[in-house]
Coordinates of N, CA, C and O in Angstrom, one line a residue:
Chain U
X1 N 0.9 -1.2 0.0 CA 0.0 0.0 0.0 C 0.9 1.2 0.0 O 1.7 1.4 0.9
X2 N 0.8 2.2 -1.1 CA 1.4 3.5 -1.1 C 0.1 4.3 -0.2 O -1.1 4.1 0.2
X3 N 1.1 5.5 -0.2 CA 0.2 7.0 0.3 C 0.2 8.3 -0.5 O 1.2 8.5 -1.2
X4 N -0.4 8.9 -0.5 CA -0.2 10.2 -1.1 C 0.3 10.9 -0.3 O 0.6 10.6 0.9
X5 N 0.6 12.1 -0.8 CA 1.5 13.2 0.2 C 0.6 13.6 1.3 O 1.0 14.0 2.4
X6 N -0.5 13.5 1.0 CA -1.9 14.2 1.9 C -2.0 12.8 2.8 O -2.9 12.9 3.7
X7 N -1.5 11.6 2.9 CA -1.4 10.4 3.8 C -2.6 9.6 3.3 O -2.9 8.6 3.9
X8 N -3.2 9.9 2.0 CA -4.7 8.8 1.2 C -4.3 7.5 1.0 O -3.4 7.5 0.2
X9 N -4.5 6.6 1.4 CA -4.3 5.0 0.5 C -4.2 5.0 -0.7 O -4.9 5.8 -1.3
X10 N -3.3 4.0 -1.4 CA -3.7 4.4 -2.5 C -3.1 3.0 -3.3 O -1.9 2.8 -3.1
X11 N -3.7 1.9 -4.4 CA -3.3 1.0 -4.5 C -3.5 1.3 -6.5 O -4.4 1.8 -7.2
X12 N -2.4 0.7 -6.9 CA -2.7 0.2 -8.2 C -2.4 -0.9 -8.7 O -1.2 -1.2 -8.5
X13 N -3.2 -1.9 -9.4 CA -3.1 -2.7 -10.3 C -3.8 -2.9 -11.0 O -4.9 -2.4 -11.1
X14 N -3.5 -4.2 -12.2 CA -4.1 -4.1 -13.9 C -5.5 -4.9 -13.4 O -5.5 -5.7 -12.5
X15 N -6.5 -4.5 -14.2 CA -7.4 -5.9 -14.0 C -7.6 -6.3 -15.7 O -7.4 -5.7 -16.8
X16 N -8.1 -7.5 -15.3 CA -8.2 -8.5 -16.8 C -10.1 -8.1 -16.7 O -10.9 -8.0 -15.8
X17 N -10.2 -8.1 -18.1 CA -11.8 -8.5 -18.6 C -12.3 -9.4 -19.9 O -12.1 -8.9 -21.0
X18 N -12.6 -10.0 -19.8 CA -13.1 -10.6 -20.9 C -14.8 -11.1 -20.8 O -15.4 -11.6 -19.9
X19 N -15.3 -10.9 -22.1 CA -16.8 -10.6 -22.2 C -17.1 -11.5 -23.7 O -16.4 -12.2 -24.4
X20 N -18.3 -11.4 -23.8 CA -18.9 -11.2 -25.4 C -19.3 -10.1 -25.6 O -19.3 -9.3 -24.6
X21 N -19.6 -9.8 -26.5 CA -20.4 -8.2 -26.8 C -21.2 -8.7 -28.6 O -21.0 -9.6 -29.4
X22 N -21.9 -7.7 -28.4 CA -22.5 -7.5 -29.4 C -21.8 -5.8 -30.9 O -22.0 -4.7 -30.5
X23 N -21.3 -6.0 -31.8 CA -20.8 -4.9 -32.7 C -21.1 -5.2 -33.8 O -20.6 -6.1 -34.4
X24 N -22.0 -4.4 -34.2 CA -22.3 -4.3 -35.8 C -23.4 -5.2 -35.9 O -23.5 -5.6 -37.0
X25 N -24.4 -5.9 -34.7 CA -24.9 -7.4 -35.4 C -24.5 -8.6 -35.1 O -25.2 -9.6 -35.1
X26 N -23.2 -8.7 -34.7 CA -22.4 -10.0 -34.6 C -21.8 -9.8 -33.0 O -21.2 -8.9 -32.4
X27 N -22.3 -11.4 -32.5 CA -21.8 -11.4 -31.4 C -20.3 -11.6 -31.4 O -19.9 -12.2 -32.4
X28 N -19.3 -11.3 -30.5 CA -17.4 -11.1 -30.8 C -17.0 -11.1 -29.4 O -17.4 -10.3 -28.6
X29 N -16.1 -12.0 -29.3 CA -15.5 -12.2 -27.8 C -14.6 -10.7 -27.6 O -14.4 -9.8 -28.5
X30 N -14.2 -10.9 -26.4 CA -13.7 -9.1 -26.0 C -12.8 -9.7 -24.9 O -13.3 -10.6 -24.2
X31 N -11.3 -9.1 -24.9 CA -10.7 -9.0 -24.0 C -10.0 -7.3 -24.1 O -9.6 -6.5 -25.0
X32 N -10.1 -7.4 -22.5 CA -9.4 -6.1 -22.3 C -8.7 -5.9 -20.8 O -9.3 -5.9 -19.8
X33 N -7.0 -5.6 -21.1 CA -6.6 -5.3 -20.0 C -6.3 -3.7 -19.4 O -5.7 -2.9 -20.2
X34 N -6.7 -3.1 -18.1 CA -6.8 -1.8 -17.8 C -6.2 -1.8 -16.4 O -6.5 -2.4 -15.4
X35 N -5.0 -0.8 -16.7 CA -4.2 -0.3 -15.5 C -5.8 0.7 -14.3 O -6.7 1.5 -14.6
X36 N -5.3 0.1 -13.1 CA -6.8 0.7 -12.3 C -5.9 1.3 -11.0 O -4.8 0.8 -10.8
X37 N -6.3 2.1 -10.4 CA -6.0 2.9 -9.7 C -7.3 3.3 -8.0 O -8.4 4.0 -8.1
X38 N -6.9 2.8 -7.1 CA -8.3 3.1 -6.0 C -7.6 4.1 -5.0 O -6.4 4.0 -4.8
X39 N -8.4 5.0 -4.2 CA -7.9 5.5 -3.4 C -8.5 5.4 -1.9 O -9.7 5.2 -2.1
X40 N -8.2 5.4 -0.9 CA -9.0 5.5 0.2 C -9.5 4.2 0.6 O -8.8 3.2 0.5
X41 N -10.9 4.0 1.2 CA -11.6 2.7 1.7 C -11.1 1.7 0.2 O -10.4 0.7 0.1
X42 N -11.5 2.4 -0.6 CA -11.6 1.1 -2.0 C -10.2 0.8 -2.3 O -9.9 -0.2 -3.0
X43 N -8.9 2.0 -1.8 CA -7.6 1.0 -1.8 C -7.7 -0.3 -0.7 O -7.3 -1.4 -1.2
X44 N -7.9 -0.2 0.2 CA -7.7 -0.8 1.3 C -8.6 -2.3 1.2 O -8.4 -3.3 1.9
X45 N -9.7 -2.1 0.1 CA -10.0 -3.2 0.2 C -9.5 -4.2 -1.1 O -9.3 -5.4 -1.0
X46 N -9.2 -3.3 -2.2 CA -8.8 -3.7 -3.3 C -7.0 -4.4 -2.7 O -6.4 -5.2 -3.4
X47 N -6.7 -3.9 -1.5 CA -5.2 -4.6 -1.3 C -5.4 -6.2 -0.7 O -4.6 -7.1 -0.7
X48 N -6.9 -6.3 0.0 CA -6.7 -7.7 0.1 C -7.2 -8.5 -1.2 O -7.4 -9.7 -0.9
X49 N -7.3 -8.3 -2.5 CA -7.7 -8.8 -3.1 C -6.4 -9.9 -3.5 O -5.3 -9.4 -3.3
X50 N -6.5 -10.9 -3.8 CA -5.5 -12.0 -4.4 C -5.4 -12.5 -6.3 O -6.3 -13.1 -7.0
X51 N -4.3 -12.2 -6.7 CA -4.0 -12.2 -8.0 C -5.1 -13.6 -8.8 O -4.8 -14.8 -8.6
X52 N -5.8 -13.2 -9.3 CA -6.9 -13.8 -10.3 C -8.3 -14.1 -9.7 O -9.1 -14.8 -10.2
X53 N -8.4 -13.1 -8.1 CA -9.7 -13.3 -7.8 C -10.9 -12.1 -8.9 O -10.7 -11.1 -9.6
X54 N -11.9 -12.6 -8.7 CA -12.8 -12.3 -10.3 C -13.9 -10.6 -9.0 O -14.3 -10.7 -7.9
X55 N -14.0 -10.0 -9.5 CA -14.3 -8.4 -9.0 C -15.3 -8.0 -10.3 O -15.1 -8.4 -11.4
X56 N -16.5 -7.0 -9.9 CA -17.1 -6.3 -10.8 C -16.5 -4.6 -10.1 O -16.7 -4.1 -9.0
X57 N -15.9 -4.1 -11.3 CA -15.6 -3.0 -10.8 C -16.1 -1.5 -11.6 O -16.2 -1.3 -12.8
X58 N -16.4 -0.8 -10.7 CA -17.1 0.6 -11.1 C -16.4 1.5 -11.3 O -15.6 1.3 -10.5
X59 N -16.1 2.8 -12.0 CA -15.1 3.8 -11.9 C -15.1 5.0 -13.0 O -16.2 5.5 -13.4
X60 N -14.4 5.2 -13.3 CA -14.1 6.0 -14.5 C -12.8 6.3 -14.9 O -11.9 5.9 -14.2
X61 N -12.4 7.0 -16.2 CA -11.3 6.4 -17.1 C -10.5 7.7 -16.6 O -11.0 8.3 -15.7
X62 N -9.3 8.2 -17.1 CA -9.0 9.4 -16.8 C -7.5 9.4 -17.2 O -6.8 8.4 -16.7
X63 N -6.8 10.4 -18.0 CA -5.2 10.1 -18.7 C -4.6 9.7 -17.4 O -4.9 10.0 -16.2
X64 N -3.4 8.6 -17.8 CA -2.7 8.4 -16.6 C -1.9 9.8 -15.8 O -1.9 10.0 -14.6
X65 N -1.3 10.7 -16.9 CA -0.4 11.5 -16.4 C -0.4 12.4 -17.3 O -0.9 12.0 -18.4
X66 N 0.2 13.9 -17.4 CA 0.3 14.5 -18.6 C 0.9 14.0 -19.3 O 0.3 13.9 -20.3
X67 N 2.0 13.5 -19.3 CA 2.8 12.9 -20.8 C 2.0 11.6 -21.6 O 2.1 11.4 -22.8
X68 N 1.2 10.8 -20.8 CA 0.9 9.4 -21.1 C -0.5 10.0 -21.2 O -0.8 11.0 -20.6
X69 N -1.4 9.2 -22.4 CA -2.6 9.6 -22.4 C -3.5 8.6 -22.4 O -4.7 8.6 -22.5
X70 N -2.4 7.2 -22.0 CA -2.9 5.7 -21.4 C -4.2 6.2 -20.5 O -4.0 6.9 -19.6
X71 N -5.5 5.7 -20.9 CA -6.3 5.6 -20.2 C -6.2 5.0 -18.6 O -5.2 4.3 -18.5
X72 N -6.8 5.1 -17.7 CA -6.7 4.6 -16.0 C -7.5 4.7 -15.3 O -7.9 5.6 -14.6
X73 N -8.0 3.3 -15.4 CA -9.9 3.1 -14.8 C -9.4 3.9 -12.9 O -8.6 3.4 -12.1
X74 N -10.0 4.8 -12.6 CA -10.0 5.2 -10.9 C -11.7 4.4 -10.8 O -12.7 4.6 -11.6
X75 N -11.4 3.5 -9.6 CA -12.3 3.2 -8.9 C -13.2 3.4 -8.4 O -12.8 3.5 -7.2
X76 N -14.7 3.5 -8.4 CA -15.2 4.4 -7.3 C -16.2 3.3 -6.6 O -17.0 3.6 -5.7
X77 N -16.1 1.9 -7.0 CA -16.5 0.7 -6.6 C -15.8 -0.3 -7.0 O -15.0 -0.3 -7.9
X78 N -16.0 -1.3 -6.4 CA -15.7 -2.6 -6.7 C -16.1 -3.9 -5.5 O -16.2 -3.6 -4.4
X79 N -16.4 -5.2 -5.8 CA -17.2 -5.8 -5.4 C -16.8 -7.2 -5.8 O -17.1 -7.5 -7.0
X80 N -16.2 -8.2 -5.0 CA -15.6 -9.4 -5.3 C -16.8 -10.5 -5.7 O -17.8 -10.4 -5.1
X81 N -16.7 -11.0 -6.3 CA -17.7 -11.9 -6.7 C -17.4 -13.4 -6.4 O -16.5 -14.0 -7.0
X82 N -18.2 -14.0 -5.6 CA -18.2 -15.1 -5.7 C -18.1 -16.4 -6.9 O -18.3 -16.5 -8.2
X83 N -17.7 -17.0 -6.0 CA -17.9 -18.4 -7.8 C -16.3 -18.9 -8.5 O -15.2 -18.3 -8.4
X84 N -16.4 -19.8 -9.1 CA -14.8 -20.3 -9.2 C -15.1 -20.7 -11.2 O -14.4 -21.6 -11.7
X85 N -15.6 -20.3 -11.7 CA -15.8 -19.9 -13.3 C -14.9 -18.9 -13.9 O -15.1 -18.9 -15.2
X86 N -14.2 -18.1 -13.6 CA -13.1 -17.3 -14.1 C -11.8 -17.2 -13.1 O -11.6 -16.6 -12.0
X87 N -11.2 -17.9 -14.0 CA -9.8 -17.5 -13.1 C -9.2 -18.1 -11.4 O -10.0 -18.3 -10.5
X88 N -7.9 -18.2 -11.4 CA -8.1 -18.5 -9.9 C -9.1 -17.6 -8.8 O -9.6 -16.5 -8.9
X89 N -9.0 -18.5 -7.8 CA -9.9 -17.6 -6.5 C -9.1 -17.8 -5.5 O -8.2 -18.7 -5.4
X90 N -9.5 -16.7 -4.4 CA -8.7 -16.5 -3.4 C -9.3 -17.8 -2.5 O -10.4 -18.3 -2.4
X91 N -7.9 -18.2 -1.6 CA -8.5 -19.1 -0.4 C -9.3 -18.8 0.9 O -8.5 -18.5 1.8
X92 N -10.3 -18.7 1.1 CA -10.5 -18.6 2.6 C -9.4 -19.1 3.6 O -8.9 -20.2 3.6
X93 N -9.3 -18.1 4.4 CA -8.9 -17.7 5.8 C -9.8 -18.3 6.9 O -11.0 -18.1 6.8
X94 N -9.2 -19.3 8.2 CA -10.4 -19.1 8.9 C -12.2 -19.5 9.1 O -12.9 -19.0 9.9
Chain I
X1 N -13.4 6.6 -45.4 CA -14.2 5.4 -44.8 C -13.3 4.2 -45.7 O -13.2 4.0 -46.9
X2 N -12.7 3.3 -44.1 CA -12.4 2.1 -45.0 C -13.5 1.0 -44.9 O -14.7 1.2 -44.8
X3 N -12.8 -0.6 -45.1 CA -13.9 -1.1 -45.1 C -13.4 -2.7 -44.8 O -12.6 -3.0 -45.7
X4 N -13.5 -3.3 -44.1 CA -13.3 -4.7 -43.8 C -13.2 -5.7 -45.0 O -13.9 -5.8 -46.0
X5 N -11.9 -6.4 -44.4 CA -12.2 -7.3 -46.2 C -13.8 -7.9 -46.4 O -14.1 -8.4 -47.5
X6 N -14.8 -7.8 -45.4 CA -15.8 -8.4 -45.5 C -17.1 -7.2 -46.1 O -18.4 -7.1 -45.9
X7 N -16.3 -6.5 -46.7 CA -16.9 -4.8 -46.7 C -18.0 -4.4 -46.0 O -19.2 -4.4 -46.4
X8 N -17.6 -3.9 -44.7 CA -18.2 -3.3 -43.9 C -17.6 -2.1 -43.7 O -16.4 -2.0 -44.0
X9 N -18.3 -1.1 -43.2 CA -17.6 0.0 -43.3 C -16.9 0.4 -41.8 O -17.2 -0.2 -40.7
X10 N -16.1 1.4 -41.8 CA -15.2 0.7 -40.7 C -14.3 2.5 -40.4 O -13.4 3.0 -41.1
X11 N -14.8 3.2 -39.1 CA -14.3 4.7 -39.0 C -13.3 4.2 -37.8 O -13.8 3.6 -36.9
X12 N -12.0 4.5 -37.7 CA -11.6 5.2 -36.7 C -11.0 6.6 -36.2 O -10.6 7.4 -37.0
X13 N -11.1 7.0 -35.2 CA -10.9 8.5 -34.8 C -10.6 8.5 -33.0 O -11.0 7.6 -32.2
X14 N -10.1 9.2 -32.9 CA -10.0 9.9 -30.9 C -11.0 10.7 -30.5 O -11.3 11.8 -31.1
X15 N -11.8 10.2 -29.3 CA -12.3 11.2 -28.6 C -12.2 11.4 -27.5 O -12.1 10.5 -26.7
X16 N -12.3 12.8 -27.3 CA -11.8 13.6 -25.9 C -13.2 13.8 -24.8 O -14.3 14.3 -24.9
X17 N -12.7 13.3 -23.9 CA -13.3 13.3 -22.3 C -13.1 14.9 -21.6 O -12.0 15.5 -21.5
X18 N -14.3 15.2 -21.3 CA -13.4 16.2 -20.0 C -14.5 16.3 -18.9 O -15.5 16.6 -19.6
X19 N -14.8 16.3 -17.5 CA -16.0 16.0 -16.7 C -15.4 16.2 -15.2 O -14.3 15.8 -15.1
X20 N -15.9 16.6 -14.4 CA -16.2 16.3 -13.1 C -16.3 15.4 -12.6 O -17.5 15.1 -12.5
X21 N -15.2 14.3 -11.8 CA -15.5 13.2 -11.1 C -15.8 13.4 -9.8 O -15.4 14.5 -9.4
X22 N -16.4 12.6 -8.8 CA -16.3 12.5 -7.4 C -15.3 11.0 -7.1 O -15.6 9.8 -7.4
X23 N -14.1 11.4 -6.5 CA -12.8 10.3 -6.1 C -12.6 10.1 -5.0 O -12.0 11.0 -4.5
X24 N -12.9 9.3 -4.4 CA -12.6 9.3 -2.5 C -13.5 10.4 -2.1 O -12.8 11.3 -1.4
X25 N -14.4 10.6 -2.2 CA -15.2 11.9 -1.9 C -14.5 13.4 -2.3 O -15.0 14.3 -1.6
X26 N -13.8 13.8 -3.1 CA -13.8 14.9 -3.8 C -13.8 14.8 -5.3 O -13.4 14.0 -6.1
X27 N -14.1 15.6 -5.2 CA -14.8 16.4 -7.0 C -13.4 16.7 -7.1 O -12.8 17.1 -6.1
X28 N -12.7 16.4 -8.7 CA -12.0 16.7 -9.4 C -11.7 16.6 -10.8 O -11.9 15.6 -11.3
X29 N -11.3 17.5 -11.4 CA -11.6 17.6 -12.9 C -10.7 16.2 -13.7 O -9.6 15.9 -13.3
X30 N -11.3 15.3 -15.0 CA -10.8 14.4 -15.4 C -10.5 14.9 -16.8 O -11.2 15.9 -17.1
X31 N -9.8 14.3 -17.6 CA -9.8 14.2 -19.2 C -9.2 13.0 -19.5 O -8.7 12.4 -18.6
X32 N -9.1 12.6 -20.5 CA -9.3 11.4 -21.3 C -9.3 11.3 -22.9 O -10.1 12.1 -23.4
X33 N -8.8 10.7 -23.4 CA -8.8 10.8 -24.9 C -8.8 9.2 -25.1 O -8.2 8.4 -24.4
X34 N -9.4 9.1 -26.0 CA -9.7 7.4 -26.4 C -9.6 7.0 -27.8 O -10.4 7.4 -28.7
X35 N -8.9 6.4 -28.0 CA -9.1 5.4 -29.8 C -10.2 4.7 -29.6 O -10.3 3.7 -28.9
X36 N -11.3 5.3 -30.7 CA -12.3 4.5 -30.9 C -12.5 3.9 -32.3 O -12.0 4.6 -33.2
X37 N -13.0 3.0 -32.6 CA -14.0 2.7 -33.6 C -15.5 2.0 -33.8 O -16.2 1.7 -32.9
X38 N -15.6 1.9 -34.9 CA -17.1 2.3 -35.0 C -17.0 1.5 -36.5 O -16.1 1.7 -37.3
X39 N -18.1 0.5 -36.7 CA -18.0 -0.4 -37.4 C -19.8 -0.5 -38.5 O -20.7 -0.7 -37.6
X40 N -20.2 -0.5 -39.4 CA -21.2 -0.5 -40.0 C -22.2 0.7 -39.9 O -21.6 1.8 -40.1
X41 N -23.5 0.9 -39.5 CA -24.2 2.0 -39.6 C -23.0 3.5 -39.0 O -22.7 4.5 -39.6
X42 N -22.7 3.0 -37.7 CA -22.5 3.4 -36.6 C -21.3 4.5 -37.3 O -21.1 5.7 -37.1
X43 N -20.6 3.5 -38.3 CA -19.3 4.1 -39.1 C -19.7 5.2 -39.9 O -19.2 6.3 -40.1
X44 N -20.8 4.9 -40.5 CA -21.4 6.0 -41.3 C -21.9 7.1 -41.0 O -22.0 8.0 -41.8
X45 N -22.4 7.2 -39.9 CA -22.9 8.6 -38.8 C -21.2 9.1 -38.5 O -21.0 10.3 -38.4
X46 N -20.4 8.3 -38.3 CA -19.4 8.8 -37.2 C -18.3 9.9 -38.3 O -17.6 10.8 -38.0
X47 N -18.7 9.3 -39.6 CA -18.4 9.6 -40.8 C -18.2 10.9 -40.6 O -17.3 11.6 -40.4
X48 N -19.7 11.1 -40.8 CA -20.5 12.5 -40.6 C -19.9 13.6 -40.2 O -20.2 14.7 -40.5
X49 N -18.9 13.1 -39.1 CA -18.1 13.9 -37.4 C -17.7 14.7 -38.2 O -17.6 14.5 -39.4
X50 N -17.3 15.9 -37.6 CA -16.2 17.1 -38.1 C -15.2 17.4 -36.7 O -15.9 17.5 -35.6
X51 N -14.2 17.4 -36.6 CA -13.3 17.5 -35.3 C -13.7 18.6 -34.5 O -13.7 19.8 -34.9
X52 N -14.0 18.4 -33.9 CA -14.8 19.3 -32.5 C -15.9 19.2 -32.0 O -16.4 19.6 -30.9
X53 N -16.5 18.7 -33.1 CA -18.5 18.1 -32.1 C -18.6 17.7 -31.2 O -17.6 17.1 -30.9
X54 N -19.5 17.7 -30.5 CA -19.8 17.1 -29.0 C -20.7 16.0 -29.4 O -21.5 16.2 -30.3
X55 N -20.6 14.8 -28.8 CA -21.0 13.7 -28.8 C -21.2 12.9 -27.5 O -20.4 12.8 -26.6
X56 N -22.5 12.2 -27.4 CA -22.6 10.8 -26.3 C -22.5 9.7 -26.9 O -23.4 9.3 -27.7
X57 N -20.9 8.7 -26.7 CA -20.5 7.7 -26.9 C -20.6 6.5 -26.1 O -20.1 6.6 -25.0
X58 N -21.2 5.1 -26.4 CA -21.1 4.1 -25.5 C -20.9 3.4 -26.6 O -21.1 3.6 -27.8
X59 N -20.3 2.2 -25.7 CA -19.7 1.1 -26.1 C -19.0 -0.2 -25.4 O -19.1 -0.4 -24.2
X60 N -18.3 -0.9 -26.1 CA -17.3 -1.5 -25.2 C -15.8 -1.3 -25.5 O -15.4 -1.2 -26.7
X61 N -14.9 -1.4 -24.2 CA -13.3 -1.3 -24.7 C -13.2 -3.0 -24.7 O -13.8 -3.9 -24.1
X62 N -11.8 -2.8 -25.9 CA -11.2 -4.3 -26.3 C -9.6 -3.6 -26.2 O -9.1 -2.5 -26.2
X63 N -9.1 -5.0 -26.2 CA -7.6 -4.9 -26.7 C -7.4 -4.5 -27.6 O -7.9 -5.2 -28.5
X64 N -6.6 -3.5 -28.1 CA -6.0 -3.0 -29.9 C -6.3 -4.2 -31.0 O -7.0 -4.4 -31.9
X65 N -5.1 -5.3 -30.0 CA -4.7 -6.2 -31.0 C -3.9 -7.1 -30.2 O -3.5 -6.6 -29.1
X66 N -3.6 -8.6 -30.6 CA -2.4 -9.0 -30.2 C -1.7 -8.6 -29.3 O -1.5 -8.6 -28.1
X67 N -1.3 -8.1 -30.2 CA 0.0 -7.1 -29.5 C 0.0 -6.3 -28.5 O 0.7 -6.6 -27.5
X68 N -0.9 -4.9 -28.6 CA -1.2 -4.1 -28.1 C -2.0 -3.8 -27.3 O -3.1 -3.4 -27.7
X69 N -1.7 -3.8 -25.7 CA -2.8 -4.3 -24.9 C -3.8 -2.9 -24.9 O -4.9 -3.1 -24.5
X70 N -3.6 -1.7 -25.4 CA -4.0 -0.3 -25.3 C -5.7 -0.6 -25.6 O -6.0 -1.4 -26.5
X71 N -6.6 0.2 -24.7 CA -7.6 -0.5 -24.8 C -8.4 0.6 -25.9 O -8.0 1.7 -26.0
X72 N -9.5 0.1 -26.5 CA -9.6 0.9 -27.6 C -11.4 0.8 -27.4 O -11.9 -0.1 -26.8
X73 N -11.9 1.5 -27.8 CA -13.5 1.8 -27.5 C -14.2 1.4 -28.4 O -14.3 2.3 -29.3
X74 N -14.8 0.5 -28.6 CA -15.7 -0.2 -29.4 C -17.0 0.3 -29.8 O -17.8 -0.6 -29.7
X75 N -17.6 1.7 -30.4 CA -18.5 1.7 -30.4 C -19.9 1.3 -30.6 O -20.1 1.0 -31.8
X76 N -21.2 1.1 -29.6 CA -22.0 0.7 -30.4 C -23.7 1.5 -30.0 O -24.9 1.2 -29.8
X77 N -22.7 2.8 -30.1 CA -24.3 3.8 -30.2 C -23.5 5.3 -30.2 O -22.6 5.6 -29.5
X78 N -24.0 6.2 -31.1 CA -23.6 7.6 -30.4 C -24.5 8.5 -31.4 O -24.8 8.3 -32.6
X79 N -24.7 9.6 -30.5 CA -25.5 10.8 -30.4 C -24.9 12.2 -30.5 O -24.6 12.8 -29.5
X80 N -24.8 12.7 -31.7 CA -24.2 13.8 -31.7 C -25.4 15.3 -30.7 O -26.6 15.6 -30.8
X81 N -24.5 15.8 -30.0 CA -25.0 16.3 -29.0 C -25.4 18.3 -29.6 O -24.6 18.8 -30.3
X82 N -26.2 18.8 -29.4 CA -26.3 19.9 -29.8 C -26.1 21.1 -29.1 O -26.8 21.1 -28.0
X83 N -25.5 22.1 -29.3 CA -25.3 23.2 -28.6 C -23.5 23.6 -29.0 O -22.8 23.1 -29.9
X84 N -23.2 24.8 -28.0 CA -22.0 25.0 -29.0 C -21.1 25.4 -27.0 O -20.3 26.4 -26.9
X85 N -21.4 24.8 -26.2 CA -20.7 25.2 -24.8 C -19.5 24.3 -24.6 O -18.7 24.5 -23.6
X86 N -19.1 23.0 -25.8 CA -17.6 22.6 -25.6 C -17.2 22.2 -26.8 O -17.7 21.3 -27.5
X87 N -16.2 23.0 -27.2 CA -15.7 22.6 -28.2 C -16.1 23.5 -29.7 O -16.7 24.5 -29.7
X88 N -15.7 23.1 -30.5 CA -15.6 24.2 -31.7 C -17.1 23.0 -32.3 O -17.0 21.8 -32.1
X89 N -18.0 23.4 -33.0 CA -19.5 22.9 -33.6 C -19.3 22.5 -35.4 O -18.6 23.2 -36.1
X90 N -19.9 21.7 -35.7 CA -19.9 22.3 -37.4 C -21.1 22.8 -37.7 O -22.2 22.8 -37.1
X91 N -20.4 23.2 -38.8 CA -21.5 24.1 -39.5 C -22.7 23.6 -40.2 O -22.7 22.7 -41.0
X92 N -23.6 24.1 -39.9 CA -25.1 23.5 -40.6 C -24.8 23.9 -42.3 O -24.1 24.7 -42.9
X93 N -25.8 22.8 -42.9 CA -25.3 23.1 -44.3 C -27.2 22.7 -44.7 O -28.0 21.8 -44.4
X94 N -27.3 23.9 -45.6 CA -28.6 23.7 -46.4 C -29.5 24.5 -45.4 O -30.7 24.6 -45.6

């Protein structure tokens, strides 16, 4: 867990998505990977998350930095989802 | 307007974000610029665009490509918006 200068939580990492969608008429598989960024409660919860646990996440996009114009989902939800159909899942603790 | 070896018609172009978010509980100004495209009807309105219109875009993001994990905006609806309070307008014709 990083901080900001102002002492905020603050965590980043990529999440994976993959979907179907619908374009033009024709259904078309979709992958997409997005550098994500949370601050505050939703850093703190996004740091217990474990590498390939599956999340629906809410946010908006926003340039990474002035020089980079890499898009970067900020968080303003997120919400782990049960079920073992995508990807590893984390172990219960306890 | 190009066109898919399967000739469909097929626009790409950048569009610019700029909005008010709420982040950890404060409002702060965002921007954003995105590679979009836009594939059959959808291509042919987007056609229409003149650089500076205002527009309501949805869709889905995918990977570029292979290669290129940069996520790219899939359009599959947009609304060109009216009024002249962001951005430079085109001009009405006829």
């Amino acid at each position: 867990m990083r901080y900001t200068p102002a002492g905020v939580p603050m965590v980043g990492c990529v999440l994976g998505h993959q979907s179907r969608q619908i374009e033009n008429g024709i259904e078309r598989s979709v992958m997409c990977e997005l550098q994500v960024v949370a601050l505050g409660d939703i850093a703190k919860t996004l740091s217990t998350a474990v590498a390939g646990m599956e999340m629906e996440a809410t946010g908006f996009l926003a340039a990474k930095n002035q020089r980079s114009k890499m898009p970067v989902l900020h968080l303003t939800n997120i919400k782990f989802v049960e079920g073992n159909e995508h990807g590893l899942q984390a172990e219960e603790k306890g």
